[in-house]
Amino acid sequence: MAASEPGSAANFLPRQRDLAHLRQAASGCQGCSLYRNATQTVFGEGPAGAKVLLVGEQPGDQEDMTGQPFVGPAGRLLERALADAGFERDEVYLTNAVKHFKWEWRGRRRLHRRPSASEVRACRPWLEAEVAAVRPSLLVCLGVTATTAVLGRAVRLKDLRASFAASPFAIDAFITIHPSALLRLPSEQDRVDEYWRLVSDLELARARVA
Ligand code: URA
Ligand code: SF4
């Protein structure tokens, strides 16, 4: 993507591309309109050298307030699933396809809205820079937005779930569901079953990098 292309995070990338410089630069990103209604940029977290880089969709309400990825209900569920799949905390870097919270008022709650394809595209330079700085062995895509962002093409999750795919990053990607999809299931039994299916997906990813 050309650095001068309008509507892209590419215009905000710093010269030094280590995680600290990237985080600092991303805090001032205006590469698409989502920064306007959000509290702050929610950059990825985790060590450079993490074996696995997990990609979610975008920050939620609590992430927007705290500035940290995956600290809300979906994040707590993901953290538990990662631990149940045998991951140590320092083996994973957590980030999102889009770094600002997109939402609308629904009563008194800020309801998440799915980012558009152009917003995902605008934000992708941050993801590319994170992948380059972390140098993981595997990218784990959580849900359809993350999978589209990583593979760079429209996908159907049910065709790809629990499989590995070559990515344009020259690093293999593994595809699973987004943890918030679990939280939306109305039946407790389905939530339990799907939780263990997510854990077993993550075990496949774990086995690949172990
Ligand atoms: N929290 C995040 O940080 N990302 C998501 O995709 C969902 C919740
Ligand atoms: Fe920049 Fe991404 Fe935020 Fe858009 S969503 S302003 S591209 S950091």
PDB file of C-alpha atoms and ligand atoms in Angstrom:
ATOM      1  CA  MET A   1       0.000   0.000   0.000  1.00  0.00           C
ATOM      2  CA  ALA A   2       1.477   3.367  -0.973  1.00  0.00           C
ATOM      3  CA  ALA A   3       2.338   5.594   1.975  1.00  0.00           C
ATOM      4  CA  SER A   4       0.447   8.458   0.429  1.00  0.00           C
ATOM      5  CA  GLU A   5      -2.814   6.543  -0.046  1.00  0.00           C
ATOM      6  CA  PRO A   6      -5.616   8.422   1.698  1.00  0.00           C
ATOM      7  CA  GLY A   7      -7.568   6.634   4.397  1.00  0.00           C
ATOM      8  CA  SER A   8      -4.803   4.386   5.568  1.00  0.00           C
ATOM      9  CA  ALA A   9      -2.780   3.859   8.708  1.00  0.00           C
ATOM     10  CA  ALA A  10       0.253   3.682   6.387  1.00  0.00           C
ATOM     11  CA  ASN A  11       0.523   7.464   6.676  1.00  0.00           C
ATOM     12  CA  PHE A  12       1.086   7.168  10.436  1.00  0.00           C
ATOM     13  CA  LEU A  13       3.695   4.415  10.596  1.00  0.00           C
ATOM     14  CA  PRO A  14       6.900   5.480  12.372  1.00  0.00           C
ATOM     15  CA  ARG A  15      10.364   5.033  10.959  1.00  0.00           C
ATOM     16  CA  GLN A  16      11.396   2.757  13.817  1.00  0.00           C
ATOM     17  CA  ARG A  17       9.177  -0.283  13.799  1.00  0.00           C
ATOM     18  CA  ASP A  18       9.749  -1.890  17.207  1.00  0.00           C
ATOM     19  CA  LEU A  19       6.628  -2.448  19.308  1.00  0.00           C
ATOM     20  CA  ALA A  20       7.203   0.568  21.563  1.00  0.00           C
ATOM     21  CA  HIS A  21       7.523   2.988  18.651  1.00  0.00           C
ATOM     22  CA  LEU A  22       4.591   1.395  16.845  1.00  0.00           C
ATOM     23  CA  ARG A  23       2.349   1.674  19.902  1.00  0.00           C
ATOM     24  CA  GLN A  24       3.290   5.321  20.356  1.00  0.00           C
ATOM     25  CA  ALA A  25       2.606   6.152  16.707  1.00  0.00           C
ATOM     26  CA  ALA A  26      -0.651   4.195  16.631  1.00  0.00           C
ATOM     27  CA  SER A  27      -1.944   6.284  19.528  1.00  0.00           C
ATOM     28  CA  GLY A  28      -2.185   9.207  17.071  1.00  0.00           C
ATOM     29  CA  CYS A  29      -3.566   7.296  14.093  1.00  0.00           C
ATOM     30  CA  GLN A  30      -6.310   8.944  12.053  1.00  0.00           C
ATOM     31  CA  GLY A  31      -6.070   6.535   9.147  1.00  0.00           C
ATOM     32  CA  CYS A  32      -9.843   6.081   9.040  1.00  0.00           C
ATOM     33  CA  SER A  33     -12.767   7.768  10.750  1.00  0.00           C
ATOM     34  CA  LEU A  34     -13.040   5.308  13.659  1.00  0.00           C
ATOM     35  CA  TYR A  35     -10.683   7.289  15.898  1.00  0.00           C
ATOM     36  CA  ARG A  36     -13.314  10.033  16.133  1.00  0.00           C
ATOM     37  CA  ASN A  37     -15.820   8.191  18.315  1.00  0.00           C
ATOM     38  CA  ALA A  38     -13.409   6.031  20.250  1.00  0.00           C
ATOM     39  CA  THR A  39     -11.631   6.829  23.502  1.00  0.00           C
ATOM     40  CA  GLN A  40      -8.202   5.672  22.406  1.00  0.00           C
ATOM     41  CA  THR A  41      -6.241   3.356  20.140  1.00  0.00           C
ATOM     42  CA  VAL A  42      -6.082  -0.161  21.532  1.00  0.00           C
ATOM     43  CA  PHE A  43      -2.779  -1.542  20.337  1.00  0.00           C
ATOM     44  CA  GLY A  44      -1.699  -5.186  20.643  1.00  0.00           C
ATOM     45  CA  GLU A  45      -0.043  -6.591  23.740  1.00  0.00           C
ATOM     46  CA  GLY A  46       2.520  -9.274  24.376  1.00  0.00           C
ATOM     47  CA  PRO A  47       6.212  -9.860  23.863  1.00  0.00           C
ATOM     48  CA  ALA A  48       8.192  -9.574  20.642  1.00  0.00           C
ATOM     49  CA  GLY A  49       9.147 -13.149  19.925  1.00  0.00           C
ATOM     50  CA  ALA A  50       5.793 -14.578  21.036  1.00  0.00           C
ATOM     51  CA  LYS A  51       5.224 -17.863  19.198  1.00  0.00           C
ATOM     52  CA  VAL A  52       1.667 -17.083  18.318  1.00  0.00           C
ATOM     53  CA  LEU A  53       0.041 -13.803  17.336  1.00  0.00           C
ATOM     54  CA  LEU A  54      -3.714 -13.867  17.866  1.00  0.00           C
ATOM     55  CA  VAL A  55      -5.888 -11.506  15.892  1.00  0.00           C
ATOM     56  CA  GLY A  56      -9.367 -10.487  17.078  1.00  0.00           C
ATOM     57  CA  GLU A  57     -11.797  -8.134  15.419  1.00  0.00           C
ATOM     58  CA  GLN A  58     -11.661  -4.821  17.234  1.00  0.00           C
ATOM     59  CA  PRO A  59     -11.637  -3.537  20.810  1.00  0.00           C
ATOM     60  CA  GLY A  60     -14.906  -3.683  22.731  1.00  0.00           C
ATOM     61  CA  ASP A  61     -16.350  -1.288  25.285  1.00  0.00           C
ATOM     62  CA  GLN A  62     -13.984  -2.227  28.110  1.00  0.00           C
ATOM     63  CA  GLU A  63     -10.953  -2.366  25.843  1.00  0.00           C
ATOM     64  CA  ASP A  64     -11.817   1.127  24.601  1.00  0.00           C
ATOM     65  CA  MET A  65     -11.905   2.427  28.183  1.00  0.00           C
ATOM     66  CA  THR A  66      -8.744   0.708  29.425  1.00  0.00           C
ATOM     67  CA  GLY A  67      -6.682   0.825  26.245  1.00  0.00           C
ATOM     68  CA  GLN A  68      -5.871  -2.890  26.483  1.00  0.00           C
ATOM     69  CA  PRO A  69      -7.003  -5.661  24.126  1.00  0.00           C
ATOM     70  CA  PHE A  70      -9.143  -8.558  25.363  1.00  0.00           C
ATOM     71  CA  VAL A  71      -9.880  -7.346  28.869  1.00  0.00           C
ATOM     72  CA  GLY A  72     -13.702  -7.555  28.609  1.00  0.00           C
ATOM     73  CA  PRO A  73     -15.961 -10.635  28.707  1.00  0.00           C
ATOM     74  CA  ALA A  74     -14.704 -12.076  25.394  1.00  0.00           C
ATOM     75  CA  GLY A  75     -11.122 -11.496  26.496  1.00  0.00           C
ATOM     76  CA  ARG A  76     -11.603 -13.286  29.805  1.00  0.00           C
ATOM     77  CA  LEU A  77     -13.094 -16.231  27.963  1.00  0.00           C
ATOM     78  CA  LEU A  78     -10.203 -16.259  25.504  1.00  0.00           C
ATOM     79  CA  GLU A  79      -7.675 -16.115  28.316  1.00  0.00           C
ATOM     80  CA  ARG A  80      -9.252 -19.151  29.968  1.00  0.00           C
ATOM     81  CA  ALA A  81      -9.385 -21.053  26.661  1.00  0.00           C
ATOM     82  CA  LEU A  82      -5.728 -20.287  25.933  1.00  0.00           C
ATOM     83  CA  ALA A  83      -4.730 -21.553  29.373  1.00  0.00           C
ATOM     84  CA  ASP A  84      -6.872 -24.685  28.939  1.00  0.00           C
ATOM     85  CA  ALA A  85      -5.161 -25.280  25.586  1.00  0.00           C
ATOM     86  CA  GLY A  86      -1.759 -25.169  27.294  1.00  0.00           C
ATOM     87  CA  PHE A  87      -0.506 -21.735  26.282  1.00  0.00           C
ATOM     88  CA  GLU A  88       1.671 -19.743  28.639  1.00  0.00           C
ATOM     89  CA  ARG A  89       0.979 -16.023  28.827  1.00  0.00           C
ATOM     90  CA  ASP A  90       4.336 -15.029  27.300  1.00  0.00           C
ATOM     91  CA  GLU A  91       3.856 -17.289  24.265  1.00  0.00           C
ATOM     92  CA  VAL A  92       1.094 -15.154  22.854  1.00  0.00           C
ATOM     93  CA  TYR A  93       0.721 -11.665  21.444  1.00  0.00           C
ATOM     94  CA  LEU A  94      -2.877 -10.422  21.324  1.00  0.00           C
ATOM     95  CA  THR A  95      -4.113  -7.851  18.872  1.00  0.00           C
ATOM     96  CA  ASN A  96      -7.054  -6.871  16.691  1.00  0.00           C
ATOM     97  CA  ALA A  97      -7.662  -6.351  12.979  1.00  0.00           C
ATOM     98  CA  VAL A  98      -8.944  -2.852  13.764  1.00  0.00           C
ATOM     99  CA  LYS A  99      -7.514  -0.771  16.596  1.00  0.00           C
ATOM    100  CA  HIS A 100     -10.416   1.532  17.427  1.00  0.00           C
ATOM    101  CA  PHE A 101     -13.802   0.599  18.894  1.00  0.00           C
ATOM    102  CA  LYS A 102     -16.688   1.022  16.434  1.00  0.00           C
ATOM    103  CA  TRP A 103     -20.017   1.308  18.191  1.00  0.00           C
ATOM    104  CA  GLU A 104     -23.477   2.837  18.334  1.00  0.00           C
ATOM    105  CA  TRP A 105     -25.784   3.694  21.208  1.00  0.00           C
ATOM    106  CA  ARG A 106     -28.345   0.994  21.940  1.00  0.00           C
ATOM    107  CA  GLY A 107     -30.336   2.299  24.874  1.00  0.00           C
ATOM    108  CA  ARG A 108     -27.645   3.189  27.383  1.00  0.00           C
ATOM    109  CA  ARG A 109     -25.107   0.669  26.109  1.00  0.00           C
ATOM    110  CA  ARG A 110     -22.432   1.156  23.508  1.00  0.00           C
ATOM    111  CA  LEU A 111     -23.112  -1.661  21.103  1.00  0.00           C
ATOM    112  CA  HIS A 112     -20.308  -3.069  18.976  1.00  0.00           C
ATOM    113  CA  ARG A 113     -20.629  -2.612  15.200  1.00  0.00           C
ATOM    114  CA  ARG A 114     -18.673  -4.738  12.774  1.00  0.00           C
ATOM    115  CA  PRO A 115     -15.893  -2.792  11.018  1.00  0.00           C
ATOM    116  CA  SER A 116     -16.266  -2.363   7.260  1.00  0.00           C
ATOM    117  CA  ALA A 117     -13.900  -3.877   4.717  1.00  0.00           C
ATOM    118  CA  SER A 118     -12.398  -0.432   4.073  1.00  0.00           C
ATOM    119  CA  GLU A 119     -11.769   0.118   7.799  1.00  0.00           C
ATOM    120  CA  VAL A 120     -10.089  -3.269   8.048  1.00  0.00           C
ATOM    121  CA  ARG A 121      -7.971  -2.370   5.022  1.00  0.00           C
ATOM    122  CA  ALA A 122      -7.104   1.060   6.420  1.00  0.00           C
ATOM    123  CA  CYS A 123      -5.911  -0.465   9.689  1.00  0.00           C
ATOM    124  CA  ARG A 124      -3.972  -3.365   8.184  1.00  0.00           C
ATOM    125  CA  PRO A 125      -0.569  -1.565   8.163  1.00  0.00           C
ATOM    126  CA  TRP A 126      -0.574  -1.746  11.984  1.00  0.00           C
ATOM    127  CA  LEU A 127      -1.208  -5.460  11.864  1.00  0.00           C
ATOM    128  CA  GLU A 128       1.520  -5.924   9.267  1.00  0.00           C
ATOM    129  CA  ALA A 129       3.946  -3.938  11.397  1.00  0.00           C
ATOM    130  CA  GLU A 130       3.042  -5.919  14.518  1.00  0.00           C
ATOM    131  CA  VAL A 131       3.592  -9.203  12.686  1.00  0.00           C
ATOM    132  CA  ALA A 132       6.973  -7.952  11.455  1.00  0.00           C
ATOM    133  CA  ALA A 133       7.995  -6.803  14.952  1.00  0.00           C
ATOM    134  CA  VAL A 134       6.776  -9.896  16.824  1.00  0.00           C
ATOM    135  CA  ARG A 135       7.888 -12.475  14.232  1.00  0.00           C
ATOM    136  CA  PRO A 136       5.527 -15.210  15.403  1.00  0.00           C
ATOM    137  CA  SER A 137       5.525 -18.750  14.004  1.00  0.00           C
ATOM    138  CA  LEU A 138       1.759 -18.785  13.661  1.00  0.00           C
ATOM    139  CA  LEU A 139      -1.079 -16.281  13.248  1.00  0.00           C
ATOM    140  CA  VAL A 140      -4.342 -17.307  14.904  1.00  0.00           C
ATOM    141  CA  CYS A 141      -7.411 -15.625  13.398  1.00  0.00           C
ATOM    142  CA  LEU A 142     -10.378 -15.300  15.736  1.00  0.00           C
ATOM    143  CA  GLY A 143     -13.518 -14.984  13.638  1.00  0.00           C
ATOM    144  CA  VAL A 144     -14.317 -13.826  10.150  1.00  0.00           C
ATOM    145  CA  THR A 145     -13.054 -10.229  10.343  1.00  0.00           C
ATOM    146  CA  ALA A 146      -9.642 -11.348  11.577  1.00  0.00           C
ATOM    147  CA  THR A 147      -9.467 -14.104   8.969  1.00  0.00           C
ATOM    148  CA  THR A 148     -10.332 -11.672   6.185  1.00  0.00           C
ATOM    149  CA  ALA A 149      -7.752  -9.189   7.471  1.00  0.00           C
ATOM    150  CA  VAL A 150      -4.998 -11.792   7.686  1.00  0.00           C
ATOM    151  CA  LEU A 151      -5.691 -13.706   4.478  1.00  0.00           C
ATOM    152  CA  GLY A 152      -6.527 -10.555   2.539  1.00  0.00           C
ATOM    153  CA  ARG A 153      -9.632 -12.059   0.966  1.00  0.00           C
ATOM    154  CA  ALA A 154     -13.276 -12.647   1.784  1.00  0.00           C
ATOM    155  CA  VAL A 155     -13.781 -15.953   3.570  1.00  0.00           C
ATOM    156  CA  ARG A 156     -16.503 -18.097   5.053  1.00  0.00           C
ATOM    157  CA  LEU A 157     -15.552 -19.171   8.527  1.00  0.00           C
ATOM    158  CA  LYS A 158     -17.244 -22.522   8.383  1.00  0.00           C
ATOM    159  CA  ASP A 159     -15.152 -23.553   5.369  1.00  0.00           C
ATOM    160  CA  LEU A 160     -11.907 -22.746   7.142  1.00  0.00           C
ATOM    161  CA  ARG A 161     -12.496 -23.304  10.839  1.00  0.00           C
ATOM    162  CA  ALA A 162      -9.831 -25.386  12.591  1.00  0.00           C
ATOM    163  CA  SER A 163      -7.619 -25.391   9.506  1.00  0.00           C
ATOM    164  CA  PHE A 164      -4.260 -23.893   8.627  1.00  0.00           C
ATOM    165  CA  ALA A 165      -3.869 -21.602   5.611  1.00  0.00           C
ATOM    166  CA  ALA A 166      -0.930 -19.888   3.962  1.00  0.00           C
ATOM    167  CA  SER A 167      -1.089 -16.128   4.543  1.00  0.00           C
ATOM    168  CA  PRO A 168       0.404 -13.226   2.564  1.00  0.00           C
ATOM    169  CA  PHE A 169       2.592 -12.615   5.637  1.00  0.00           C
ATOM    170  CA  ALA A 170       4.533 -15.782   4.708  1.00  0.00           C
ATOM    171  CA  ILE A 171       3.519 -17.133   8.105  1.00  0.00           C
ATOM    172  CA  ASP A 172       0.885 -19.828   8.416  1.00  0.00           C
ATOM    173  CA  ALA A 173      -2.480 -18.813   9.751  1.00  0.00           C
ATOM    174  CA  PHE A 174      -4.879 -20.905  11.791  1.00  0.00           C
ATOM    175  CA  ILE A 175      -8.578 -20.115  11.793  1.00  0.00           C
ATOM    176  CA  THR A 176     -11.075 -20.398  14.600  1.00  0.00           C
ATOM    177  CA  ILE A 177     -14.123 -18.580  15.914  1.00  0.00           C
ATOM    178  CA  HIS A 178     -14.226 -15.330  17.832  1.00  0.00           C
ATOM    179  CA  PRO A 179     -14.802 -15.860  21.560  1.00  0.00           C
ATOM    180  CA  SER A 180     -17.657 -13.327  21.589  1.00  0.00           C
ATOM    181  CA  ALA A 181     -19.605 -15.655  19.256  1.00  0.00           C
ATOM    182  CA  LEU A 182     -19.738 -18.049  22.216  1.00  0.00           C
ATOM    183  CA  LEU A 183     -21.095 -15.415  24.541  1.00  0.00           C
ATOM    184  CA  ARG A 184     -24.026 -14.813  22.202  1.00  0.00           C
ATOM    185  CA  LEU A 185     -25.240 -18.428  22.225  1.00  0.00           C
ATOM    186  CA  PRO A 186     -28.540 -18.595  24.080  1.00  0.00           C
ATOM    187  CA  SER A 187     -28.157 -22.104  25.465  1.00  0.00           C
ATOM    188  CA  GLU A 188     -25.810 -22.792  28.366  1.00  0.00           C
ATOM    189  CA  GLN A 189     -25.104 -26.279  27.042  1.00  0.00           C
ATOM    190  CA  ASP A 190     -24.146 -24.872  23.611  1.00  0.00           C
ATOM    191  CA  ARG A 191     -21.849 -22.371  25.279  1.00  0.00           C
ATOM    192  CA  VAL A 192     -20.100 -25.153  27.185  1.00  0.00           C
ATOM    193  CA  ASP A 193     -19.813 -27.380  24.106  1.00  0.00           C
ATOM    194  CA  GLU A 194     -18.538 -24.537  21.938  1.00  0.00           C
ATOM    195  CA  TYR A 195     -16.082 -23.475  24.625  1.00  0.00           C
ATOM    196  CA  TRP A 196     -14.439 -26.912  24.525  1.00  0.00           C
ATOM    197  CA  ARG A 197     -14.475 -26.865  20.734  1.00  0.00           C
ATOM    198  CA  LEU A 198     -12.587 -23.566  20.861  1.00  0.00           C
ATOM    199  CA  VAL A 199     -10.120 -25.093  23.321  1.00  0.00           C
ATOM    200  CA  SER A 200      -9.583 -28.066  21.029  1.00  0.00           C
ATOM    201  CA  ASP A 201      -9.011 -25.689  18.081  1.00  0.00           C
ATOM    202  CA  LEU A 202      -6.433 -23.811  20.126  1.00  0.00           C
ATOM    203  CA  GLU A 203      -4.763 -27.108  21.036  1.00  0.00           C
ATOM    204  CA  LEU A 204      -4.194 -27.726  17.315  1.00  0.00           C
ATOM    205  CA  ALA A 205      -2.517 -24.326  17.066  1.00  0.00           C
ATOM    206  CA  ARG A 206      -0.497 -25.060  20.203  1.00  0.00           C
ATOM    207  CA  ALA A 207       0.687 -28.389  18.788  1.00  0.00           C
ATOM    208  CA  ARG A 208       1.891 -26.642  15.624  1.00  0.00           C
ATOM    209  CA  VAL A 209       4.239 -24.325  17.514  1.00  0.00           C
ATOM    210  CA  ALA A 210       5.231 -26.553  20.463  1.00  0.00           C
TER     211      ALA A 210
HETATM  212  N1  URA B   1     -11.865  -7.597  22.735  1.00  0.00           N
HETATM  213  C1  URA B   1     -10.867  -7.386  21.883  1.00  0.00           C
HETATM  214  O1  URA B   1      -9.868  -6.812  22.209  1.00  0.00           O
HETATM  215  N2  URA B   1     -11.013  -7.822  20.647  1.00  0.00           N
HETATM  216  C2  URA B   1     -12.067  -8.427  20.258  1.00  0.00           C
HETATM  217  O2  URA B   1     -12.088  -8.811  19.116  1.00  0.00           O
HETATM  218  C3  URA B   1     -13.122  -8.617  21.177  1.00  0.00           C
HETATM  219  C4  URA B   1     -12.984  -8.180  22.413  1.00  0.00           C
HETATM  220 FE1  SF4 B   2      -6.087   4.218  12.488  1.00  0.00          FE
HETATM  221 FE2  SF4 B   2      -6.987   1.733  12.629  1.00  0.00          FE
HETATM  222 FE3  SF4 B   2      -7.921   3.543  14.298  1.00  0.00          FE
HETATM  223 FE4  SF4 B   2      -8.638   3.615  11.744  1.00  0.00          FE
HETATM  224  S1  SF4 B   2      -9.132   2.000  13.246  1.00  0.00           S
HETATM  225  S2  SF4 B   2      -7.948   5.379  12.977  1.00  0.00           S
HETATM  226  S3  SF4 B   2      -6.721   2.947  10.745  1.00  0.00           S
HETATM  227  S4  SF4 B   2      -5.820   2.805  14.227  1.00  0.00           S
END
